[in-house]
PDB file of C-alpha atoms in Angstrom:
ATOM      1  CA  UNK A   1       0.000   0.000   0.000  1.00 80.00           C
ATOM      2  CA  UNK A   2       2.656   2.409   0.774  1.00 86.00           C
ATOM      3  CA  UNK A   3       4.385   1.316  -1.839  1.00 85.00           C
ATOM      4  CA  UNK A   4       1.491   2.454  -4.474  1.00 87.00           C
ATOM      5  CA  UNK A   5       0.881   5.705  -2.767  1.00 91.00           C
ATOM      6  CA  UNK A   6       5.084   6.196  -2.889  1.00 91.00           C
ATOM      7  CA  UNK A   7       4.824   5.023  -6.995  1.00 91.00           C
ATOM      8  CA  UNK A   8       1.557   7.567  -7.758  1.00 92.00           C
ATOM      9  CA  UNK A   9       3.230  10.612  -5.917  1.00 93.00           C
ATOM     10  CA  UNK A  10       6.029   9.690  -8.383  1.00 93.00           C
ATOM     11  CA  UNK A  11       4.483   9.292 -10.854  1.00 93.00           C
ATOM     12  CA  UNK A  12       2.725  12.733 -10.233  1.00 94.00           C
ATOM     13  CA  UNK A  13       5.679  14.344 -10.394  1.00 94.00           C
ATOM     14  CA  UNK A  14       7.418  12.739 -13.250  1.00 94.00           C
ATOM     15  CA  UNK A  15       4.505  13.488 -15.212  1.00 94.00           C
ATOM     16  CA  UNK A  16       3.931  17.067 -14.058  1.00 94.00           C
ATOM     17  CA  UNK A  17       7.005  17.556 -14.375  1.00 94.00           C
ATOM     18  CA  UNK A  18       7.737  16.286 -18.128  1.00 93.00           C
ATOM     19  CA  UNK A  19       4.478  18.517 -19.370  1.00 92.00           C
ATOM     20  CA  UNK A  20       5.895  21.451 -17.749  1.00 92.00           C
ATOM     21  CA  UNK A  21       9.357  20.677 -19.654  1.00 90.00           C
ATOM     22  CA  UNK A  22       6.908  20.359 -22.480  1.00 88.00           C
ATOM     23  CA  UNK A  23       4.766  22.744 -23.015  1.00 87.00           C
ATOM     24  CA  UNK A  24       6.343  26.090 -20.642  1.00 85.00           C
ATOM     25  CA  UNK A  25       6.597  28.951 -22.077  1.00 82.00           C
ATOM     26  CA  UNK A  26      10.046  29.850 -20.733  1.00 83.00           C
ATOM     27  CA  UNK A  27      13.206  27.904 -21.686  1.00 85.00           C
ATOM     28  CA  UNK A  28      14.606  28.402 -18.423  1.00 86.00           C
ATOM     29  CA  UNK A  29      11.710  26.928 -16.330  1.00 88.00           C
ATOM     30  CA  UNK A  30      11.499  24.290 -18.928  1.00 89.00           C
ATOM     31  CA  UNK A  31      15.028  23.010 -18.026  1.00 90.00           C
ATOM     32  CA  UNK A  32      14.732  22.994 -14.370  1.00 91.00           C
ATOM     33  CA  UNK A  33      11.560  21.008 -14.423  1.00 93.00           C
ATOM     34  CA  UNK A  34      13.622  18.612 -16.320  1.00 92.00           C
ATOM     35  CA  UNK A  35      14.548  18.139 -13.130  1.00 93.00           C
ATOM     36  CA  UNK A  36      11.857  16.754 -10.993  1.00 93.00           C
ATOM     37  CA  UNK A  37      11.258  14.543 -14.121  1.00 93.00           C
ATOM     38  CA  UNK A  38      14.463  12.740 -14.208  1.00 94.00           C
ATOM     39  CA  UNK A  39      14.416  12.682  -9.921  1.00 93.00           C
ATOM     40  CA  UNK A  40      10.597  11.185 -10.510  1.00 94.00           C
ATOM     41  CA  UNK A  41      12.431   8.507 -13.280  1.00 94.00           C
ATOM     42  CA  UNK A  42      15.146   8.219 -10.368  1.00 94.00           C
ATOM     43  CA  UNK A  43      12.663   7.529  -7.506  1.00 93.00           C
ATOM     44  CA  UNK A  44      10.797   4.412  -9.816  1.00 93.00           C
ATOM     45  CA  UNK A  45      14.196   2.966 -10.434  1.00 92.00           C
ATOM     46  CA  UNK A  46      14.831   2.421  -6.835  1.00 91.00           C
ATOM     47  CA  UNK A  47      10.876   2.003  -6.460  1.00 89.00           C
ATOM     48  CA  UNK A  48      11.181  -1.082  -9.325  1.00 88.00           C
ATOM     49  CA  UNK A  49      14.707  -2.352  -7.116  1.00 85.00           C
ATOM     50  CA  UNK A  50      16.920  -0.911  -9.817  1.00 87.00           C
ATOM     51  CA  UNK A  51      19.559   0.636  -7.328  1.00 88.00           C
ATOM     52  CA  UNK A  52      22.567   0.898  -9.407  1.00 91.00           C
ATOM     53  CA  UNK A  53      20.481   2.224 -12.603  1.00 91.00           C
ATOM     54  CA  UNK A  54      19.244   4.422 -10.395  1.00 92.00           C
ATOM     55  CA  UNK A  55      22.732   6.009  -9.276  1.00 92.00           C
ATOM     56  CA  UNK A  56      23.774   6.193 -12.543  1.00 92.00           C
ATOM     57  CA  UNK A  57      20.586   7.955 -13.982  1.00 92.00           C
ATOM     58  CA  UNK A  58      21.242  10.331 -11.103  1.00 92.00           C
ATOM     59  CA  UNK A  59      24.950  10.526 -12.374  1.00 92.00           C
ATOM     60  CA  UNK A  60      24.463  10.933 -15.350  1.00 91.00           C
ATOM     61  CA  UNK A  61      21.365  12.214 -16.347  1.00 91.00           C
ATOM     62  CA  UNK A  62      21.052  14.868 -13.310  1.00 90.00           C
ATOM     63  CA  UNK A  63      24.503  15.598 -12.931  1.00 89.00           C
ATOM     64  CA  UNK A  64      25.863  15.429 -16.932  1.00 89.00           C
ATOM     65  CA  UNK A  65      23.076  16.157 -19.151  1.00 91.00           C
ATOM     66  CA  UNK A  66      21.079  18.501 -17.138  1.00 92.00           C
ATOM     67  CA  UNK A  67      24.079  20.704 -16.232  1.00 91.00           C
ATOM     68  CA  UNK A  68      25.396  20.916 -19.837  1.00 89.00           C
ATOM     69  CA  UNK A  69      21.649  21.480 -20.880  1.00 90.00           C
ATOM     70  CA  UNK A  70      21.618  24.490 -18.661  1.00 90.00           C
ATOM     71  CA  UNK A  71      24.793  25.801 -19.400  1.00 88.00           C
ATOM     72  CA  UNK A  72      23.651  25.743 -23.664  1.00 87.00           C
ATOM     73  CA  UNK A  73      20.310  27.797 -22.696  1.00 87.00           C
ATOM     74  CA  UNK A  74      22.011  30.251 -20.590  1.00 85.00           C
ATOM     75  CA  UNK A  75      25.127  30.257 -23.646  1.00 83.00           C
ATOM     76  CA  UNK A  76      22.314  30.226 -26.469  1.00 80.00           C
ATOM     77  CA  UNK A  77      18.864  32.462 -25.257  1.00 67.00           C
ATOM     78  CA  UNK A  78      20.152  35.762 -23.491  1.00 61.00           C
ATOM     79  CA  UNK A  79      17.907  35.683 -20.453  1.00 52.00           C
ATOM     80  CA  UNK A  80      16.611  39.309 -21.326  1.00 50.00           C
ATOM     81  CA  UNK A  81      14.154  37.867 -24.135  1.00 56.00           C
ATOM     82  CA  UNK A  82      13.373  34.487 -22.353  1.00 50.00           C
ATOM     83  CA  UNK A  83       9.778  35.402 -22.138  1.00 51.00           C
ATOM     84  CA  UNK A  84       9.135  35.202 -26.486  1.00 52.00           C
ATOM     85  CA  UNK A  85      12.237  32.407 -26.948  1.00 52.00           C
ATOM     86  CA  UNK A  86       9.932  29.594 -27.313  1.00 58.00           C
ATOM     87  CA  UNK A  87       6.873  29.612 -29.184  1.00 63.00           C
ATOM     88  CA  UNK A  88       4.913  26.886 -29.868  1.00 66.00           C
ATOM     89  CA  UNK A  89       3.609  25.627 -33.359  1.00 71.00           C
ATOM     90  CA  UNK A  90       1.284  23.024 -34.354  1.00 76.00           C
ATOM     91  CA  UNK A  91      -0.510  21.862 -31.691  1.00 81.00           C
ATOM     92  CA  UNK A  92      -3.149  19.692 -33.107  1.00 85.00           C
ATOM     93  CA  UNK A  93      -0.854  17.772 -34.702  1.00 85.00           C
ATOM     94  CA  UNK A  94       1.224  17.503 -31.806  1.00 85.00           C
ATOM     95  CA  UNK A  95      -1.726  16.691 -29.590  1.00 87.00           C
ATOM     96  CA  UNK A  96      -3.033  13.975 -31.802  1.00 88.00           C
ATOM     97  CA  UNK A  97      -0.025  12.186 -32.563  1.00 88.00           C
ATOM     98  CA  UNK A  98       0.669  11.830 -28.639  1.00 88.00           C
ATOM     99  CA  UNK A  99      -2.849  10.721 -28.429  1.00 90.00           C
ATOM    100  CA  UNK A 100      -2.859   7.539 -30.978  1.00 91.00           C
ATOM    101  CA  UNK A 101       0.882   7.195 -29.697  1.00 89.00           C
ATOM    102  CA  UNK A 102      -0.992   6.722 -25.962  1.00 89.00           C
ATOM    103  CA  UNK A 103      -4.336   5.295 -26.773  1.00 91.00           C
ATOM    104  CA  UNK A 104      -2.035   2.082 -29.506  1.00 91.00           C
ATOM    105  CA  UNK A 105       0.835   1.565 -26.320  1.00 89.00           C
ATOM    106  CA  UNK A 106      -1.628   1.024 -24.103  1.00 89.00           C
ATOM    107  CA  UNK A 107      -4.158  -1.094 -26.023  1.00 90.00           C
ATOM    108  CA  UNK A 108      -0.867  -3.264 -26.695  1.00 89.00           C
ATOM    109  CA  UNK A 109       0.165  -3.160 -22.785  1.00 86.00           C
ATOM    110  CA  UNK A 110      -3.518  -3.838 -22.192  1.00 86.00           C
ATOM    111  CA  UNK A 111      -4.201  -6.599 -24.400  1.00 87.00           C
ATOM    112  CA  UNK A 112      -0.557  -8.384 -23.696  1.00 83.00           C
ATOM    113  CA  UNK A 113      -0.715 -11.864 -21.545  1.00 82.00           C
ATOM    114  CA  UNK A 114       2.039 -10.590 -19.527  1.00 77.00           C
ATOM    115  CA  UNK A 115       4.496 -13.619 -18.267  1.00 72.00           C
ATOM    116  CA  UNK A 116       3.748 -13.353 -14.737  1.00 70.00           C
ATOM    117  CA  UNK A 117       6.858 -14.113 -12.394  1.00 69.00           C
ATOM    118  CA  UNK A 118       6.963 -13.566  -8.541  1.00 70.00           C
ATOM    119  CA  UNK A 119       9.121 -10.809  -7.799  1.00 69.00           C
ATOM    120  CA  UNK A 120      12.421 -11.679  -6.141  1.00 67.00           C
ATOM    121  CA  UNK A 121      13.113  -9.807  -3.362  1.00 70.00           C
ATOM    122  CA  UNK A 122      15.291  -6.390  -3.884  1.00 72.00           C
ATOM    123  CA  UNK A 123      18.553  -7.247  -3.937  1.00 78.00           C
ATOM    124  CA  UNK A 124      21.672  -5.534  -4.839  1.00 82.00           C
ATOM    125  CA  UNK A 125      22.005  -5.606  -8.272  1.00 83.00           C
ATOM    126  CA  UNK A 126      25.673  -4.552  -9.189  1.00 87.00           C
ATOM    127  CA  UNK A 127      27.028  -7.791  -9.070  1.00 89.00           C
ATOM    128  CA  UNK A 128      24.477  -9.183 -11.818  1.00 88.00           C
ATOM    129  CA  UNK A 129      25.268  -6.369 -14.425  1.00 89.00           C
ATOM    130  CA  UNK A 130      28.953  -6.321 -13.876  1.00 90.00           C
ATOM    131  CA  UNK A 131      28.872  -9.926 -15.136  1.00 90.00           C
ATOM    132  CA  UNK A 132      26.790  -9.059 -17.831  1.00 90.00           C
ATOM    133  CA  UNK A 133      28.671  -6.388 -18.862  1.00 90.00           C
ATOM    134  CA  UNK A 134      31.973  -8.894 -18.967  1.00 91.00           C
ATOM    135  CA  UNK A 135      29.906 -11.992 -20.190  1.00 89.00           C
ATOM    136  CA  UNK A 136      27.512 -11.419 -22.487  1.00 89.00           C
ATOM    137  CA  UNK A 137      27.050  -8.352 -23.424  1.00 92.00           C
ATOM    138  CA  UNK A 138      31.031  -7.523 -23.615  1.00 93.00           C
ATOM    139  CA  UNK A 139      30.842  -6.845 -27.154  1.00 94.00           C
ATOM    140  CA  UNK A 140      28.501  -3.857 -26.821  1.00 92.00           C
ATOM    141  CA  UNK A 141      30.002  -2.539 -24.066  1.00 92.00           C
ATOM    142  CA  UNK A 142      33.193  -1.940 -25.954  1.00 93.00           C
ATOM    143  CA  UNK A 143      31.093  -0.694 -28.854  1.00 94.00           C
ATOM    144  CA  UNK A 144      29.767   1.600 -26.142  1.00 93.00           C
ATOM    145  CA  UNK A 145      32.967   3.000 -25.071  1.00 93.00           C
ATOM    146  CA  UNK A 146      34.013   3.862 -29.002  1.00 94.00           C
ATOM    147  CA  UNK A 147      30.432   6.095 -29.275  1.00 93.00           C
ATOM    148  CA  UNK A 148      31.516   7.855 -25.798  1.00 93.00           C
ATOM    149  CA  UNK A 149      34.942   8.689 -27.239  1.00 94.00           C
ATOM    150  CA  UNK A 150      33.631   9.509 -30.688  1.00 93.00           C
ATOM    151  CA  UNK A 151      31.061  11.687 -29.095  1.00 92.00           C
ATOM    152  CA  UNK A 152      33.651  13.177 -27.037  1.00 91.00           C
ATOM    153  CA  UNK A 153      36.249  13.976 -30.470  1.00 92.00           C
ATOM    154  CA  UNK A 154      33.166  15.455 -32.147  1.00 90.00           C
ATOM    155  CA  UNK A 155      31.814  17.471 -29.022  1.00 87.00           C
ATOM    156  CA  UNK A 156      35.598  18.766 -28.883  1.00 86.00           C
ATOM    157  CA  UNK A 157      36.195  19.382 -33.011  1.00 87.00           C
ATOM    158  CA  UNK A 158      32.114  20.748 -33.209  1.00 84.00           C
ATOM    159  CA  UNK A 159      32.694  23.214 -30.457  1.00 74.00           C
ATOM    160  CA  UNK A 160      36.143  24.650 -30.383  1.00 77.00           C
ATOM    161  CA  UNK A 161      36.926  28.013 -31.787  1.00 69.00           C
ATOM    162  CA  UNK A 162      38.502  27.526 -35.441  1.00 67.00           C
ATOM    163  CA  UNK A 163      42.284  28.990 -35.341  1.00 63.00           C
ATOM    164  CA  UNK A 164      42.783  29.482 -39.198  1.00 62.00           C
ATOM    165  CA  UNK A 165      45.928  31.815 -40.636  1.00 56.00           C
TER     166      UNK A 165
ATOM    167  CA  UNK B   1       6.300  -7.624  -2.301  1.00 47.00           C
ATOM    168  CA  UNK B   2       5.611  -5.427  -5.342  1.00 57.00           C
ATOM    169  CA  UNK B   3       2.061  -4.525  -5.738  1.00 69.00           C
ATOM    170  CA  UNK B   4       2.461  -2.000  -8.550  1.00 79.00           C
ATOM    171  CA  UNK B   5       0.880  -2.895 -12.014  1.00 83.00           C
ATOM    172  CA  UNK B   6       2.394  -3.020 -14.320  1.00 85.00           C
ATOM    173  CA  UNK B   7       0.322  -1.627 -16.697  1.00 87.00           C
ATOM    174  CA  UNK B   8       0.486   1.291 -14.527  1.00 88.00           C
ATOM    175  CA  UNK B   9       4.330   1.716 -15.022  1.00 90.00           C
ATOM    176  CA  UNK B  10       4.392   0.799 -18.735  1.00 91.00           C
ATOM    177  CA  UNK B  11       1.073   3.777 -19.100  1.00 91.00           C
ATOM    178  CA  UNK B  12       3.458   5.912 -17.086  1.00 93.00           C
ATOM    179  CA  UNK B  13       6.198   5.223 -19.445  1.00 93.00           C
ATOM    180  CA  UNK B  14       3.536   5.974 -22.420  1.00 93.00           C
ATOM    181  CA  UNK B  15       2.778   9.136 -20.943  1.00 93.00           C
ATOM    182  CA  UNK B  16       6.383  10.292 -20.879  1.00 94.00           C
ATOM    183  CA  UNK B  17       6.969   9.093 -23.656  1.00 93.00           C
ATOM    184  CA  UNK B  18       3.738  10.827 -25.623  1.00 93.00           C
ATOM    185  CA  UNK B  19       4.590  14.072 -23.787  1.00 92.00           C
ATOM    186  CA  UNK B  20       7.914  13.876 -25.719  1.00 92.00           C
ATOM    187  CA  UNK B  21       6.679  13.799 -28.839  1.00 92.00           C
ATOM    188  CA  UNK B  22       4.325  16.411 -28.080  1.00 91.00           C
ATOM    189  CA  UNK B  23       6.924  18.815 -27.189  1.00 90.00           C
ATOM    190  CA  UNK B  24       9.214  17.720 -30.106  1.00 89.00           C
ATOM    191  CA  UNK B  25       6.510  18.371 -32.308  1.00 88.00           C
ATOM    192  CA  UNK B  26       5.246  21.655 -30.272  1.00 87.00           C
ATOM    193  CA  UNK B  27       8.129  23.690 -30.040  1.00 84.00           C
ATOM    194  CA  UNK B  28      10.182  25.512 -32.253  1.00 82.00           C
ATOM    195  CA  UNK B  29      13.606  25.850 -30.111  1.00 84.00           C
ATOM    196  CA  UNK B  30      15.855  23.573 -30.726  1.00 87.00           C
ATOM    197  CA  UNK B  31      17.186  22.922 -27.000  1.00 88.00           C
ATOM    198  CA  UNK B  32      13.528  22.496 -25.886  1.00 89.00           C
ATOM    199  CA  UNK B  33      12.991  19.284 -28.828  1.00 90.00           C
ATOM    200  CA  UNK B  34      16.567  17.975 -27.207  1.00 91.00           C
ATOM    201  CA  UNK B  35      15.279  17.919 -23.743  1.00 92.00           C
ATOM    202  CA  UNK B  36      11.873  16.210 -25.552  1.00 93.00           C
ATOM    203  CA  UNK B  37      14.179  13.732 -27.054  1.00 93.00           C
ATOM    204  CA  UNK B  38      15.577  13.171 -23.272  1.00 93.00           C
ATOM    205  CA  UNK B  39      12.046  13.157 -22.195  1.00 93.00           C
ATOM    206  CA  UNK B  40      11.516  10.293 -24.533  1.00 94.00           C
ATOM    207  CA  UNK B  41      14.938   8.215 -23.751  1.00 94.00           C
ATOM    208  CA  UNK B  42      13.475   8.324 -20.136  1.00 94.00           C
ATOM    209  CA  UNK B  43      10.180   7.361 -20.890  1.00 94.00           C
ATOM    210  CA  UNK B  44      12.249   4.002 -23.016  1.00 94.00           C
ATOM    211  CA  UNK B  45      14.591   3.017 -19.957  1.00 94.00           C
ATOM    212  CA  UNK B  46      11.600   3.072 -17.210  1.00 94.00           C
ATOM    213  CA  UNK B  47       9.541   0.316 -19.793  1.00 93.00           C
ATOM    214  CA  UNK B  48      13.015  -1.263 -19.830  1.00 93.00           C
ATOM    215  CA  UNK B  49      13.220  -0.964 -16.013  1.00 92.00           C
ATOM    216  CA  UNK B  50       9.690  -1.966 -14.950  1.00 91.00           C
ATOM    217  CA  UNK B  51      10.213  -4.993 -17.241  1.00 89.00           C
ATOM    218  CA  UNK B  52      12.979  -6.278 -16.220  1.00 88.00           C
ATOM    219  CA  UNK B  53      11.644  -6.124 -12.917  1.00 86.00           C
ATOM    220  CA  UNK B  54       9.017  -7.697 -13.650  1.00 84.00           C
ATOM    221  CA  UNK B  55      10.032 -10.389 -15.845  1.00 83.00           C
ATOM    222  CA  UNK B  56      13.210 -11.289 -13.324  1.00 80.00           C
ATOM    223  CA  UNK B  57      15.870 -10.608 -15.801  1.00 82.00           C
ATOM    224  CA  UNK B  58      18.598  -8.363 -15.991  1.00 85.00           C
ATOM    225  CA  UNK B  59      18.816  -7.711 -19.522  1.00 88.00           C
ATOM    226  CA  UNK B  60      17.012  -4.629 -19.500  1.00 88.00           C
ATOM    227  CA  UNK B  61      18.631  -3.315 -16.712  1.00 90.00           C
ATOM    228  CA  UNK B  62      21.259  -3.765 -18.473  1.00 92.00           C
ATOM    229  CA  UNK B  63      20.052  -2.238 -22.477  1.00 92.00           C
ATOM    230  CA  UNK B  64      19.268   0.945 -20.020  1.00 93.00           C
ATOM    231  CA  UNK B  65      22.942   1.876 -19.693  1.00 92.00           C
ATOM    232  CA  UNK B  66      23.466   1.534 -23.534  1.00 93.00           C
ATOM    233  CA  UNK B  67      20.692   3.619 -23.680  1.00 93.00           C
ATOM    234  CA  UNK B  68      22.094   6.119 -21.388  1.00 92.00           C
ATOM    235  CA  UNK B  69      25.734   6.115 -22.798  1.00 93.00           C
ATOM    236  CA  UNK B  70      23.850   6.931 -26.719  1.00 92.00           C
ATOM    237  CA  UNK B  71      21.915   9.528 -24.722  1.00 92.00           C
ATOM    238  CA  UNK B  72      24.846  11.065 -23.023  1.00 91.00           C
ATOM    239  CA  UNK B  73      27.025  10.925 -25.846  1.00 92.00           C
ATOM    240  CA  UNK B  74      24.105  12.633 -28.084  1.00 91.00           C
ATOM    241  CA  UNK B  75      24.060  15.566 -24.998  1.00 90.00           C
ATOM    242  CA  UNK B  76      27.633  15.853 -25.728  1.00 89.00           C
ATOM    243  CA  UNK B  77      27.780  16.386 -29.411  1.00 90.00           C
ATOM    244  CA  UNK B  78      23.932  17.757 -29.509  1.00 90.00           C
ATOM    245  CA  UNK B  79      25.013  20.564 -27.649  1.00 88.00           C
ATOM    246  CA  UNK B  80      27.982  21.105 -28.998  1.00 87.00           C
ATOM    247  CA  UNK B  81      26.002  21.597 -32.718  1.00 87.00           C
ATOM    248  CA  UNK B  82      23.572  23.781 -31.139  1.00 87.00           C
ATOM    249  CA  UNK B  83      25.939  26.125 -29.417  1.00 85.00           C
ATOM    250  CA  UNK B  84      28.353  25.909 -32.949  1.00 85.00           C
ATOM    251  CA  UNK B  85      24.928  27.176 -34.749  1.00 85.00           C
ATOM    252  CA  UNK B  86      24.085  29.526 -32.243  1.00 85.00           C
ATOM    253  CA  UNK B  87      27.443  31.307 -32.776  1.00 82.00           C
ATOM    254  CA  UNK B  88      27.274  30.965 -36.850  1.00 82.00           C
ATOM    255  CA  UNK B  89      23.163  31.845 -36.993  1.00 80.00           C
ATOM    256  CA  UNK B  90      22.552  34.219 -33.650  1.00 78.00           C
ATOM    257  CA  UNK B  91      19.411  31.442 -33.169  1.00 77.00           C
ATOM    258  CA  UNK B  92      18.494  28.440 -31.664  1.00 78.00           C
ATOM    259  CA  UNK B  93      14.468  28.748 -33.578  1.00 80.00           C
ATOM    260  CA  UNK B  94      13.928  25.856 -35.950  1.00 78.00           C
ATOM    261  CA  UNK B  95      12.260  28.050 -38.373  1.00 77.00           C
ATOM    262  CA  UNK B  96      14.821  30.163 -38.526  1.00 77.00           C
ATOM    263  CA  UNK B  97      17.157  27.402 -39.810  1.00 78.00           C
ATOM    264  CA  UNK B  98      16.709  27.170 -43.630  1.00 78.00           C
ATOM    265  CA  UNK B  99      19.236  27.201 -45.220  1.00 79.00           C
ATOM    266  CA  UNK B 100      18.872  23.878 -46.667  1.00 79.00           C
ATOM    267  CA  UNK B 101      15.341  24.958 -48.027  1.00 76.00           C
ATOM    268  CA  UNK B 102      14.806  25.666 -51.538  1.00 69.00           C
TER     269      UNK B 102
END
């Protein structure tokens, strides 16, 4: 029971705070409520027993991506015209794609014989991915490591002042 | 021990996930359709999550952090092309960007 109340007050807030990302009117309020979403995403992880996914969402999500987000809004809007910075187009379109994108995902989630299995208890789950990592899935994880370093020669090359003559 | 549905997570992740497209397809600055595209990468990893949870199985677990290192790695160089424009074009508006328009 307290569990449900813990995962709907979550859920509130993810929610809340994903439209709010979506559809404020200022940029700068939009990235801060990013946020409370990813803390919501971070509170289900350890909610669903996920306790190492959820550190590293925290790491990385809250304490890479968020930080660099903010620091390209303050570099890109000029806080002075904040208020007419983002504008919003389309909206029926918008609105009705989301809706048949809703309405199909959850017929399919709805109509799905899910493959019931008790729950294990939570346990810590480090040990079980770090053999993953080095057992099966060792070939992706390098692959993974070659996009971080790529991504990290092209963030470098893309956003470095050009010193020609 | 867990007495969440889990059609309740997986609508959860639906609603993130439709929220995200709304604001992709809603807004015309380019760093607000990036955070709707990490919107939407969050939305992915909690189905991922609340299935592997549910199922027993730490594959998805594990699929989140590939997830996570393409969506880091896209912060990295996403940002990097929107500041780089932002100095060339003195805008980060979608509209404003057409120069590849006839």
């Amino acid at each position: 029971m307290l569990q449900q109340i813990i995962f709907y007050a979550l859920a509130a807030l993810t929610v809340g705070s994903a439209a709010f990302t979506a559809f404020s009117r200022n940029i700068v309020h939009s990235t801060f409520a990013l946020l409370g979403a990813f803390m919501g995403v971070v509170g289900i992880y350890v909610l669903l027993a996920a306790d190492f996914v959820a550190m590293v969402q925290l790491l990385v999500y809250v304490g890479g991506i968020l930080v660099v987000t903010i620091f390209a809004v303050m570099l890109t809007q000029g806080i002075a015209d904040v208020t007419v910075s983002n504008r919003e187009v389309g909206v029926i379109p918008a609105l009705a794609t989301s809706v048949i994108g809703v309405a199909v995902m959850l017929y399919a989630v709805i109509r799905t014989p899910w493959h019931q299995t008790p729950v294990p208890a939570a346990a810590p789950t480090t040990y079980a991915i770090g053999n993953a990592f080095l057992g099966d899935y060792v070939l992706p994880f390098e692959v993974a490591s070659l996009v971080l370093l790529a991504a990290l020669i092209g963030a470098i090359v893309i956003s470095r002042h050009e010193a020609k003559e | 021990m867990s007495s969440i549905p889990l059609t309740w997570l997986l609508g959860l992740s639906a609603a993130i996930f439709a929220i995200g497209v709304a604001g992709m397809i809603m807004r015309r600055n380019i760093l607000v359709m990036f955070m709707s595209i990490e919107l939407m990468l969050n939305a992915v990893n909690l189905a991922f999550i609340a299935l592997a949870h549910r199922l027993g199985s730490m594959d998805g677990q594990v699929i989140v952090f590939f997830v996570m290192t393409v969506a880091a790695a896209e912060a990295a160089v996403g940002l990097g092309i929107i500041i780089s424009i932002f100095r060339n074009r003195e805008t980060v508006q979608a509209d404003d960007l057409t120069l590849l328009r006839w």
